[in-house]
Short mmCIF file of C-alpha atoms and ligand atoms in Angstrom, two decimals:
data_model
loop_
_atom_site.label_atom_id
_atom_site.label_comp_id
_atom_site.label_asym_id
_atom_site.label_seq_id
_atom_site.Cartn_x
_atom_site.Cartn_y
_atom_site.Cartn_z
CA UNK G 1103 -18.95 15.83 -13.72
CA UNK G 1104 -16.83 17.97 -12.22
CA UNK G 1105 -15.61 16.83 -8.52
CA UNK G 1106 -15.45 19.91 -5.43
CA UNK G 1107 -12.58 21.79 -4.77
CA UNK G 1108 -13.91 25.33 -4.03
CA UNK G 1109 -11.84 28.34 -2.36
CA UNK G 1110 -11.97 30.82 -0.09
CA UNK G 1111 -11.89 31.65 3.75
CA UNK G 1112 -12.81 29.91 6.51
CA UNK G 1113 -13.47 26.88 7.73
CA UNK G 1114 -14.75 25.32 10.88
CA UNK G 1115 -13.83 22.25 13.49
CA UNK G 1116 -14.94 19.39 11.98
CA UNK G 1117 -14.51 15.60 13.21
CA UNK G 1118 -15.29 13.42 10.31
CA UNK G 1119 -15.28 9.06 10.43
CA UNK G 1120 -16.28 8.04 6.84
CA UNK G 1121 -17.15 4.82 5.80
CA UNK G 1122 -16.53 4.22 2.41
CA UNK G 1123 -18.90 3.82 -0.28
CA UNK G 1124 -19.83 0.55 -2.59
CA UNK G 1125 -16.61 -2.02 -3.32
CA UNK G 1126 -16.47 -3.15 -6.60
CA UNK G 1127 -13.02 -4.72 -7.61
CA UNK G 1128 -10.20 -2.49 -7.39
CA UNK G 1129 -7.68 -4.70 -6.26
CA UNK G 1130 -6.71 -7.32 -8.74
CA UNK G 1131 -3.87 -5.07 -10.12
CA UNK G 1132 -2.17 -3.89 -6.67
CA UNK G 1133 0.58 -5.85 -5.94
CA UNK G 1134 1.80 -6.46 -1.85
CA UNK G 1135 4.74 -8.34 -1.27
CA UNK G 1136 3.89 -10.98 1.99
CA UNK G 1137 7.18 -12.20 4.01
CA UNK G 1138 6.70 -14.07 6.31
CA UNK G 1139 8.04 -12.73 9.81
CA UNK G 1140 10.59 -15.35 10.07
CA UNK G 1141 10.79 -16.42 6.30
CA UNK G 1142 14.86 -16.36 4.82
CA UNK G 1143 13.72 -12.80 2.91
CA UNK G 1144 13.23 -10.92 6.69
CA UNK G 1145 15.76 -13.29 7.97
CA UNK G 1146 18.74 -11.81 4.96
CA UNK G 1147 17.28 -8.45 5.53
CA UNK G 1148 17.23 -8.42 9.60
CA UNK G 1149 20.95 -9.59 9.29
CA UNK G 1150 21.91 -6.63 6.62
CA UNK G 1151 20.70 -4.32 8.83
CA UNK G 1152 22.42 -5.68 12.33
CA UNK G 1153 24.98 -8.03 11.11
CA UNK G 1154 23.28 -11.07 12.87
CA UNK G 1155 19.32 -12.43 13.09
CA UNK G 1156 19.64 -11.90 17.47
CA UNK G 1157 17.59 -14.31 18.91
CA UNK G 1158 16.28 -15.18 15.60
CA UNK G 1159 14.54 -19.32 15.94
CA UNK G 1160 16.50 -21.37 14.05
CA UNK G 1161 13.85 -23.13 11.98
CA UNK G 1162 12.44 -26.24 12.59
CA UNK G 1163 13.59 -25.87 16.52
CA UNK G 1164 10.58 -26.00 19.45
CA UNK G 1165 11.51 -22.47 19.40
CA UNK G 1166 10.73 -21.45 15.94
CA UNK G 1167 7.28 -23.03 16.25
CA UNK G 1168 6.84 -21.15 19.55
CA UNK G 1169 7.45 -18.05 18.09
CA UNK G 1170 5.53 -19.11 15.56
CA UNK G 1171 2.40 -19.87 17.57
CA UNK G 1172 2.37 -16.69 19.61
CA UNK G 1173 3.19 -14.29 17.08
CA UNK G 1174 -0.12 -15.99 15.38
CA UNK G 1175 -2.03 -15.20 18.35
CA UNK G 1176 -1.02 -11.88 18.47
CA UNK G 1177 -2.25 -11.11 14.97
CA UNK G 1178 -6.06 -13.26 15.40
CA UNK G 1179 -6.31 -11.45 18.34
CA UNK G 1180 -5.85 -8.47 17.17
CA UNK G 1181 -7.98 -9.40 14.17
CA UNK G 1182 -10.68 -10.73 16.57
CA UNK G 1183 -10.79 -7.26 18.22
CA UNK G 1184 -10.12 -4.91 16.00
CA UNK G 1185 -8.59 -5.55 12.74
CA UNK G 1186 -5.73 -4.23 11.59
CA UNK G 1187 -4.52 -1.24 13.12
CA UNK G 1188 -5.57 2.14 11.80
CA UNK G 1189 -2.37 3.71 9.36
CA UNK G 1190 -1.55 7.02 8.67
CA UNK G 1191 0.98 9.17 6.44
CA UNK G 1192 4.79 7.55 7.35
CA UNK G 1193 5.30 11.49 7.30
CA UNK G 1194 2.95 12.14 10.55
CA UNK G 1195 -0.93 12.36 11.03
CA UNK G 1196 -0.85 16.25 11.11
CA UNK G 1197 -3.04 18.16 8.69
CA UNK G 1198 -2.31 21.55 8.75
CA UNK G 1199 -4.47 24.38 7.02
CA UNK G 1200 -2.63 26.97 5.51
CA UNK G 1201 -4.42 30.53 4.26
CA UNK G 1202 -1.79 31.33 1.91
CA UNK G 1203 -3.04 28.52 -0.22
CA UNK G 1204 -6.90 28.71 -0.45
CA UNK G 1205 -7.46 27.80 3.43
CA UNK G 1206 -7.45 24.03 2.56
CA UNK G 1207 -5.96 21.38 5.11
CA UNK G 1208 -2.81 19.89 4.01
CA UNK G 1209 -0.85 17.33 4.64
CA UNK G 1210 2.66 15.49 4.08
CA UNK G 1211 2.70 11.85 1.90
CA UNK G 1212 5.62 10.49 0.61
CA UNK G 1213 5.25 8.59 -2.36
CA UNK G 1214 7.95 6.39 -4.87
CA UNK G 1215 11.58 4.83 -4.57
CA UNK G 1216 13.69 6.90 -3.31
CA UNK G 1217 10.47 8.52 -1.75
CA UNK G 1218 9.39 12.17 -2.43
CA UNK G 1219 7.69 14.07 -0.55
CA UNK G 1220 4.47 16.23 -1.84
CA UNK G 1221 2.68 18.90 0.66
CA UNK G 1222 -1.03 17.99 -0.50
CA UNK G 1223 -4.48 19.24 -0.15
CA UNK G 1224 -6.88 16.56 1.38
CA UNK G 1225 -9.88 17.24 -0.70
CA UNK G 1226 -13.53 14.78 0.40
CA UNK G 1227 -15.35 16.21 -2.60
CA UNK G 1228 -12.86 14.42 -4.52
CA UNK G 1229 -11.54 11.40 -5.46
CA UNK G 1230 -8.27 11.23 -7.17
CA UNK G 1231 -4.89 11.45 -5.90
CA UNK G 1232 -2.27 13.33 -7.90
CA UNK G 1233 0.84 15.40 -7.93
CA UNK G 1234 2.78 17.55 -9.91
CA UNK G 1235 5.02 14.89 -12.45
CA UNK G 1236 6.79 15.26 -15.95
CA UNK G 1237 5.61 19.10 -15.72
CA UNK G 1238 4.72 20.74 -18.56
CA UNK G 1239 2.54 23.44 -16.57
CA UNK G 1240 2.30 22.88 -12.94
CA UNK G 1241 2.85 25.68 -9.99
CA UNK G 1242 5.60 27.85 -10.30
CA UNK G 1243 7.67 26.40 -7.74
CA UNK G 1244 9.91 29.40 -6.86
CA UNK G 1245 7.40 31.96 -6.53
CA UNK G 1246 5.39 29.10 -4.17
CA UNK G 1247 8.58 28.45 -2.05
CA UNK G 1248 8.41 32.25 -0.47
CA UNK G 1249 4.76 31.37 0.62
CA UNK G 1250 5.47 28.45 2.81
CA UNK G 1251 8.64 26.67 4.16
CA UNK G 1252 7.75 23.71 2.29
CA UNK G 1253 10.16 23.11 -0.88
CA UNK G 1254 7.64 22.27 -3.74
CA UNK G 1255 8.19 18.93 -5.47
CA UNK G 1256 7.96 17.36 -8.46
CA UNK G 1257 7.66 13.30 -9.02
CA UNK G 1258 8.51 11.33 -12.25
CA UNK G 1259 7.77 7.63 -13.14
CA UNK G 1260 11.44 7.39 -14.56
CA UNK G 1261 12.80 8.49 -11.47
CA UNK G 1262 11.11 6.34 -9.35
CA UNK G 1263 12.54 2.43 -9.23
CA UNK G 1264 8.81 1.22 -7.82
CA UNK G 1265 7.16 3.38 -10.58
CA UNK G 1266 4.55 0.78 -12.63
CA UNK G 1267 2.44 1.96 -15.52
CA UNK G 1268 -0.75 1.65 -15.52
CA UNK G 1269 -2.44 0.53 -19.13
CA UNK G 1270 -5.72 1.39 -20.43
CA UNK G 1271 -7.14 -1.74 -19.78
CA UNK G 1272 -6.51 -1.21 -15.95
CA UNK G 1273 -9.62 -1.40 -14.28
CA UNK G 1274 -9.42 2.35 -12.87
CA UNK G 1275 -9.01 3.51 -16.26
CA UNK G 1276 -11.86 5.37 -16.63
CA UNK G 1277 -10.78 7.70 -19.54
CA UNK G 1278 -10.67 4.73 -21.98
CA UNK G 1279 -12.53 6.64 -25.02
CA UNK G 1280 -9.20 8.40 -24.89
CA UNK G 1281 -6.54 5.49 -25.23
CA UNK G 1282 -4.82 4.78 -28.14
CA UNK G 1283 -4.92 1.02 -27.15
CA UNK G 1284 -4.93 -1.60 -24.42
CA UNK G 1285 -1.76 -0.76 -23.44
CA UNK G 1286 -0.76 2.57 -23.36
CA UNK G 1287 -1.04 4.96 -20.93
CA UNK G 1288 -4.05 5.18 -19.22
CA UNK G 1289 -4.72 9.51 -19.23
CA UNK G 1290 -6.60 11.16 -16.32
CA UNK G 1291 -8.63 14.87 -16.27
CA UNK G 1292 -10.25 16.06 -13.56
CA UNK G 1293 -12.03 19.49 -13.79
CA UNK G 1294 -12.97 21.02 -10.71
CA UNK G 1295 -15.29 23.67 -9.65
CA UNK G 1296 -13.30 26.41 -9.09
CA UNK G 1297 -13.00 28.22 -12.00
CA UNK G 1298 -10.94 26.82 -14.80
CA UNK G 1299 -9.13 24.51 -12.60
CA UNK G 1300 -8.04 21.27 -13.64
CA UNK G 1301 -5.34 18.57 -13.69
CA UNK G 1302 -4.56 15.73 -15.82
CA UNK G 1303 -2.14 13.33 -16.90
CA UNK G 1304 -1.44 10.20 -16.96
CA UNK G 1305 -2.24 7.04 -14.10
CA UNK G 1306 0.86 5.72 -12.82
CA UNK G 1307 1.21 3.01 -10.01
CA UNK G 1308 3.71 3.49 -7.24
CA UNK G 1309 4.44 2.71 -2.98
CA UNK G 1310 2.34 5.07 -0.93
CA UNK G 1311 3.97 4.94 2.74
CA UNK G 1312 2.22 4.69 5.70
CA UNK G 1313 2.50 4.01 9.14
CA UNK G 1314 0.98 1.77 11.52
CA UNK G 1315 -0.85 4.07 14.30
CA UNK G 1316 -0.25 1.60 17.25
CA UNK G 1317 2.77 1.50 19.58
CA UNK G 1318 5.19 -0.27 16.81
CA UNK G 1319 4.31 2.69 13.97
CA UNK G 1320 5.83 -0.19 11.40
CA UNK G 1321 5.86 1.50 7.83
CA UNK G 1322 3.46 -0.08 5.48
CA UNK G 1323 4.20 0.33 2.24
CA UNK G 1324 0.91 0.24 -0.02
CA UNK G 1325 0.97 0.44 -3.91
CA UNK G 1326 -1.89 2.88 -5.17
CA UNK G 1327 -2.92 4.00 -8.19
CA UNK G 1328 -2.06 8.16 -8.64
CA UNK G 1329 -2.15 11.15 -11.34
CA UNK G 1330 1.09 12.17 -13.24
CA UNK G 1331 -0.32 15.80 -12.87
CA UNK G 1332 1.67 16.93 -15.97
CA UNK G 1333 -1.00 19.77 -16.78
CA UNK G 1334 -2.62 21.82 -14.14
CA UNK G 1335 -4.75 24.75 -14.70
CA UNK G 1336 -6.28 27.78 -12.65
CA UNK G 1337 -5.97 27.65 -9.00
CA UNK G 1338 -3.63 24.91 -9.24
CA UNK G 1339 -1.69 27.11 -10.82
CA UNK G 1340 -1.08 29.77 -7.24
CA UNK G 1341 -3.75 29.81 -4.40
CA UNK G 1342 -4.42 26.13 -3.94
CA UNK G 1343 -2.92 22.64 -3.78
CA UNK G 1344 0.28 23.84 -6.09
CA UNK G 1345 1.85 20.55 -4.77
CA UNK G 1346 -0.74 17.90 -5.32
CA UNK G 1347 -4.33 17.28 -4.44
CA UNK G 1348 -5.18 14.52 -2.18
CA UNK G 1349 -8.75 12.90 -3.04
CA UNK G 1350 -10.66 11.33 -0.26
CA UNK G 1351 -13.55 10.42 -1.66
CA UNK G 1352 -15.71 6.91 -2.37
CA UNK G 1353 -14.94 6.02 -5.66
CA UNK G 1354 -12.86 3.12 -6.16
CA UNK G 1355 -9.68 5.00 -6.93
CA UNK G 1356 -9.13 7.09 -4.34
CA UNK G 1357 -6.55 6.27 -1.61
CA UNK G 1358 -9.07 5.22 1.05
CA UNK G 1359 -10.82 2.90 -1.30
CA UNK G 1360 -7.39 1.55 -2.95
CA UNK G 1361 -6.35 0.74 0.88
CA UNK G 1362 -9.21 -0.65 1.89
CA UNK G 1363 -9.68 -2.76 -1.08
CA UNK G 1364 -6.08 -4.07 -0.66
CA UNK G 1365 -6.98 -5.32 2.94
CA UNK G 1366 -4.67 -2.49 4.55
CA UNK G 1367 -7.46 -0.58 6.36
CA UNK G 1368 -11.25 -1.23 7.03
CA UNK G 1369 -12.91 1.22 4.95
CA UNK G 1370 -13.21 3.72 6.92
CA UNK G 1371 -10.93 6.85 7.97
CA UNK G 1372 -11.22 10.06 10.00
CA UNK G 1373 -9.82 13.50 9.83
CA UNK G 1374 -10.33 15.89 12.69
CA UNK G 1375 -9.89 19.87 11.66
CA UNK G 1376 -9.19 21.58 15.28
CA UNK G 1377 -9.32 25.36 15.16
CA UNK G 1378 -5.94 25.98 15.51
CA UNK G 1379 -5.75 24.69 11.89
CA UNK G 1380 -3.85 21.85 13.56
CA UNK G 1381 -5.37 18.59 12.68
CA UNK G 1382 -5.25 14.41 12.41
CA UNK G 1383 -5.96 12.06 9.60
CA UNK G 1384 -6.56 8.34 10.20
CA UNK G 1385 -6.87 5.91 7.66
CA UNK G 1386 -8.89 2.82 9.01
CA UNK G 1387 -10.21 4.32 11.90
CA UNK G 1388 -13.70 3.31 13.33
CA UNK G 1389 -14.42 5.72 15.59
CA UNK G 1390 -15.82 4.92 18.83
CA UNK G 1391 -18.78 3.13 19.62
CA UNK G 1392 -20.33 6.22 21.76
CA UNK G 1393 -19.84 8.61 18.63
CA UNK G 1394 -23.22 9.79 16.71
CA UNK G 1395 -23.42 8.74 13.22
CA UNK G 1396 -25.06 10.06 10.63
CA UNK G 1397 -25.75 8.31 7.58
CA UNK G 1398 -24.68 9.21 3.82
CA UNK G 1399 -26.77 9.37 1.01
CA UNK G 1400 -25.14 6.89 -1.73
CA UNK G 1401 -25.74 7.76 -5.30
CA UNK G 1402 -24.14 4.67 -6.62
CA UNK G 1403 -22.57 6.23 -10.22
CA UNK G 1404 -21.15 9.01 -8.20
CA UNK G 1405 -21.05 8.71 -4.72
CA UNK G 1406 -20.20 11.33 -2.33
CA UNK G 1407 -20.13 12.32 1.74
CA UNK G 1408 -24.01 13.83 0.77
CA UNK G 1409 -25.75 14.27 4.62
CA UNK G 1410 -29.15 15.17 5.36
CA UNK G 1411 -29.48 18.11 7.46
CA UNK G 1412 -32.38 18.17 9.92
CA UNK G 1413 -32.10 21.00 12.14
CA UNK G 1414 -30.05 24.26 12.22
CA UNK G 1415 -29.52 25.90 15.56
CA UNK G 1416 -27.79 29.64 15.63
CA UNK G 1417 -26.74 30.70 19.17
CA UNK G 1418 -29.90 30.29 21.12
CA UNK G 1419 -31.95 29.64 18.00
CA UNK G 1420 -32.75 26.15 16.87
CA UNK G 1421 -34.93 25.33 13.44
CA UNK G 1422 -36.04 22.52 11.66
CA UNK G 1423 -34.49 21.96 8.82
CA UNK G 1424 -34.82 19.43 5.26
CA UNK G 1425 -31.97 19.40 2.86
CA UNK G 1426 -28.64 17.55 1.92
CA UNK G 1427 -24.88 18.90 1.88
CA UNK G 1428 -21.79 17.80 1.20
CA UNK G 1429 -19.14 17.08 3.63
CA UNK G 1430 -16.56 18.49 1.39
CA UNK G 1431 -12.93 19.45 2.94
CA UNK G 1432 -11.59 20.85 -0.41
CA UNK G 1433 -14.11 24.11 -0.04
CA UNK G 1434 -12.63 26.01 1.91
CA UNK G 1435 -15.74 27.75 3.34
CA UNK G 1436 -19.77 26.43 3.76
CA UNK G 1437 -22.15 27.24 1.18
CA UNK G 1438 -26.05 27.05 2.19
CA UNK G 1439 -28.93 27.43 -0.42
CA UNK G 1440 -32.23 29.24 0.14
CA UNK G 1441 -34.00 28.88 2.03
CA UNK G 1442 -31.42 27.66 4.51
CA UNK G 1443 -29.17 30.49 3.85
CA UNK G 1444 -31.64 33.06 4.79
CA UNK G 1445 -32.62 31.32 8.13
CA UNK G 1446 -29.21 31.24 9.11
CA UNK G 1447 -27.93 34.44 7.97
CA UNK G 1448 -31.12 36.19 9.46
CA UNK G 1449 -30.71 33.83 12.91
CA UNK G 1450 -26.84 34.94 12.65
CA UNK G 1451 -27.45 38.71 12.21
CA UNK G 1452 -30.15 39.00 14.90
CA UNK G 1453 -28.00 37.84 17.18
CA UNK G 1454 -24.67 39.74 16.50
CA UNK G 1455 -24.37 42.92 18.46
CA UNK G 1456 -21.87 44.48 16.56
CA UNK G 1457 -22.32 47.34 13.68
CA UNK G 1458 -22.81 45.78 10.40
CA UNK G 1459 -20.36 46.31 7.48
CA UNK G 1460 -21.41 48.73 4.70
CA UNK G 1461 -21.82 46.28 2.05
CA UNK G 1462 -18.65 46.42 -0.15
CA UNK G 1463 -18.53 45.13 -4.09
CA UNK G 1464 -14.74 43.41 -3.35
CA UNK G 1465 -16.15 41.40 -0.20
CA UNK G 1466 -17.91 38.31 -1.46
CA UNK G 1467 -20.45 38.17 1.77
CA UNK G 1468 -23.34 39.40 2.49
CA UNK G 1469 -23.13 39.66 5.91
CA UNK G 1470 -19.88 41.72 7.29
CA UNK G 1471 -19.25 43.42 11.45
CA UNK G 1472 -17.33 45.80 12.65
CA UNK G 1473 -15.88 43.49 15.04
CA UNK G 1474 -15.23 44.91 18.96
CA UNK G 1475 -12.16 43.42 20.53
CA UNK G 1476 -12.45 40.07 21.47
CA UNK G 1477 -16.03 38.89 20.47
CA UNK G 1478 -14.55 36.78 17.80
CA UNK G 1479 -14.51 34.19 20.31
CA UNK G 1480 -18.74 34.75 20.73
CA UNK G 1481 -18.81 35.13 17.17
CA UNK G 1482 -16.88 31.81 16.38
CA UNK G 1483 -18.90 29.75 18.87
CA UNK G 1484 -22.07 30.55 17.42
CA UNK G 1485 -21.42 29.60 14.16
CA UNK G 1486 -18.41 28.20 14.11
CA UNK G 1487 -16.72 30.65 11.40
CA UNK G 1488 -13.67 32.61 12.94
CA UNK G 1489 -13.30 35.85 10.26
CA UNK G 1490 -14.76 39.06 9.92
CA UNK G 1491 -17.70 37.83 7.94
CA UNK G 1492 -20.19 35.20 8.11
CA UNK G 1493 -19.12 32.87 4.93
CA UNK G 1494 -22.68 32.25 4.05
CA UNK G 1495 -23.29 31.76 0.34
CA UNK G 1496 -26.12 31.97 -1.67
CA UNK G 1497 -27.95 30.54 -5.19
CA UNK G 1498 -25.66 27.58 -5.65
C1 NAG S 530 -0.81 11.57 15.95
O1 NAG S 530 0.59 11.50 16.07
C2 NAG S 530 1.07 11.96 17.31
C3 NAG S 530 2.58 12.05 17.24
O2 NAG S 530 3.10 11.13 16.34
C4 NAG S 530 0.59 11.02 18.42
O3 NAG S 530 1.08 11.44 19.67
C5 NAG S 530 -0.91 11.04 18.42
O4 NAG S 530 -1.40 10.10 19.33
C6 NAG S 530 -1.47 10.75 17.03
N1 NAG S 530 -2.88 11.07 17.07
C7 NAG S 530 -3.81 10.22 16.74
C8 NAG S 530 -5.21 10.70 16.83
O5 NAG S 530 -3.54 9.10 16.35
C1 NAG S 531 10.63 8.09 -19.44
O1 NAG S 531 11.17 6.94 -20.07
C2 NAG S 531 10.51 6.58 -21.28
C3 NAG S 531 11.07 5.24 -21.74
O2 NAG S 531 12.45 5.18 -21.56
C4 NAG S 531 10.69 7.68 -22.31
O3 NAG S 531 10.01 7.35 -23.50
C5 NAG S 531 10.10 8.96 -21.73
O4 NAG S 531 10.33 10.03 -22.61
C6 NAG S 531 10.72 9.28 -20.39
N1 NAG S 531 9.98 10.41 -19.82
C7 NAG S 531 10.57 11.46 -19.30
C8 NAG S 531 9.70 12.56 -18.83
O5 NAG S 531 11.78 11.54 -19.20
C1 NAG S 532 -27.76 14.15 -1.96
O1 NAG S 532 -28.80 13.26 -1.61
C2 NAG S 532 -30.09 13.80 -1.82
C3 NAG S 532 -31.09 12.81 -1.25
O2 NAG S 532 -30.88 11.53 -1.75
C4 NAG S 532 -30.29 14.07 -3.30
O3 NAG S 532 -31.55 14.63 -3.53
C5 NAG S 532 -29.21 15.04 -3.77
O4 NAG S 532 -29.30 15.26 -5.14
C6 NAG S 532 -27.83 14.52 -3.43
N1 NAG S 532 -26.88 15.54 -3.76
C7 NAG S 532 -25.77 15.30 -4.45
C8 NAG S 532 -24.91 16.48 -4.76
O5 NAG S 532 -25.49 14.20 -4.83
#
């Protein structure tokens, strides 16, 4: 099956909590190394890093077990009240769309020891996590580096003193028709539905870092399970994600999953697209208790963010409505079968003053306006699409 990533312009605010699909497993191969706050291993390395443990209980003393004691009730309470503390990317919670590379939302994560950093496309309809490694066809990185100020990246298990390799008989090995054996690599395809686009490789295992989101921000270091994008095809190749693709979805090996699974997060996470093309992502994050929910539709062999949608309003007209979507951040504009896409486009036109576009061959839209000055803003708050033409798609 071949997971989302679709380009193109446009796309509109979205605010998006997502609660993670069925657990099964996962875990048993991450590995987390637990210190204890005042155990000799954060003792040694508080003292390499300021010469001397400063006010650092000396064990066994009343003091040590005070410490002990409150720093305990610090963490149940927090537990009582809201778990642990939402995490994001140790490189910021910004997303950042960029139209020079298919419109998607991007953002910074910093992955391996010494870390490298990978601009990424943060992709819902998706659920793998990989970047360009070992390349034997991956984005041309000089052409790439005129299009943004980002230097493109490369990682490489070798490199990388944290790298692990992940065997066949790894659990999120699901290409194991493929292996050789038990133990050898574990390869990864993905083919996605833009045209000709794909990436594969091989699984590797490697620190993820993160941040907590409360007042300390301590860096959590989480070991996931990514692609070794050593072959990447199509749009991979120029308009989108030439750095790495960022899979969000359910499935057990995306990021979200891996960190809830490991106990970092509660399975949940949001990512808020403001209009600027300025955005947040949130990785454990519950939302608030006054937000309106919505709930998915689970297919349990491949699950996805699939919504019902009940109503459609256009402006000042509002119509029933009965059919599912995708919540799907790696297309970069919103798609609407018949007969949906005819009540909206027809809702859409009747209420847009301006001259329509002769219909052009090179345009892919139906529905095009010779826009006056300034009723973009009119335009954008009625269906919340800010170019020249209403990105309404048909016969999907
Ligand atoms: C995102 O990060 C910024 C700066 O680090 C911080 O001020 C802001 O509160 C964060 N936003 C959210 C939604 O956590
Ligand atoms: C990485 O190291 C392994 C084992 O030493 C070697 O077989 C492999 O060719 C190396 N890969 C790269 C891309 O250098
Ligand atoms: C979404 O859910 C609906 C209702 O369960 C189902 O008919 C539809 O096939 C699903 N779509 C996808 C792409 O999974």
């Amino acid at each position: 099956m071949a997971s989302a990533l679709l380009l193109l312009p446009v796309l509109s605010a979205a605010f998006l909590i997502v609660a993670l699909g069925p657990r099964g497993g996962g875990a048993s191969t991450l590995r987390l190394d637990i210190h204890h706050r005042f155990s000799a291993t954060v003792r040694r390395w508080v003292e390499s890093r300021s010469g001397a443990a400063v006010g650092w209980p000396e064990r066994g003393t009343v003091e040590y077990y005070e410490a002990l004691a409150s720093h305990d009730r610090a963490i149940r309470g927090r537990a009582l009240s809201d778990a642990p503390p939402p995490i994001t990317f140790s490189e910021g919670n910004a997303t950042l769309r960029i139209s020079s590379l298919g419109f998607l939302h991007y953002a910074m994560v910093s992955v391996g020891t010494p870390s490298v950093t990978f601009l990424v496309a943060l992709d819902t309809g998706s659920d793998l996590f990989w970047v360009p490694c070992d390349c034997l066809s991956c984005a041309p990185s000089a052409s790439m580096n005129q299009r943004t100020d980002f230097e493109f990246s490369m990682y490489s298990p070798n490199m990388s003193l944290t790298s692990q390799k992940v065997p066949c008989n790894n659990n999120l090995c699901e290409l194991q028709s493929e292996c050789s054996g038990a133990t050898s690599l574990c390869p990864y395809k993905v083919a996605y539905v833009s045209a000709d686009t794909s990436s594969s490789g091989t699984l590797v295992e490697d620190i993820l870092y993160l941040m907590t989101e409360d007042a300390r921000s301590e860096v959590v270091e989480a070991r996931i399970v990514f692609g070794c994008g050593q072959v990447q095809t199509g749009s991979f190749l120029d308009v989108a994600a030439p750095n790495g693709l960022f899979g969000l979805g359910m499935e057990k090996i995306s990021v979200p999953s891996i960190l809830a699974n490991s106990g970092f997060t509660s399975d949940s996470f949001s990512i808020c697209f403001g209009r600027d093309g300025i955005g947040r992502i949130s990785f454990g994050d519950r939302g608030s208790s006054d937000q309106k929910e919505t709930p998915f539709s689970v297919n349990k062999v491949h699950p996805t963010y699939n919504i019902s949608i009940v109503g459609i309003s256009v402006g000042s007209t509002a119509t029933k409505a009965d059919f599912s979507a995708l919540v799907d951040t790696g297309t970069s504009f919103t798609y609407f079968a018949d007969p949906a896409y005819t009540q909206i486009s027809g809702a859409f036109h009747a209420q847009v003053q301006d001259k329509r576009y002769v219909p052009d061959s090179r345009i892919p839209f139906e529905y095009c306006y010779y826009m006056r000055y300034g009723s973009d803003k009119v335009m954008s708050s009625s269906l919340g699409i800010s170019s020249l033409c209403s990105a309404l798609y048909t016969n999907l």
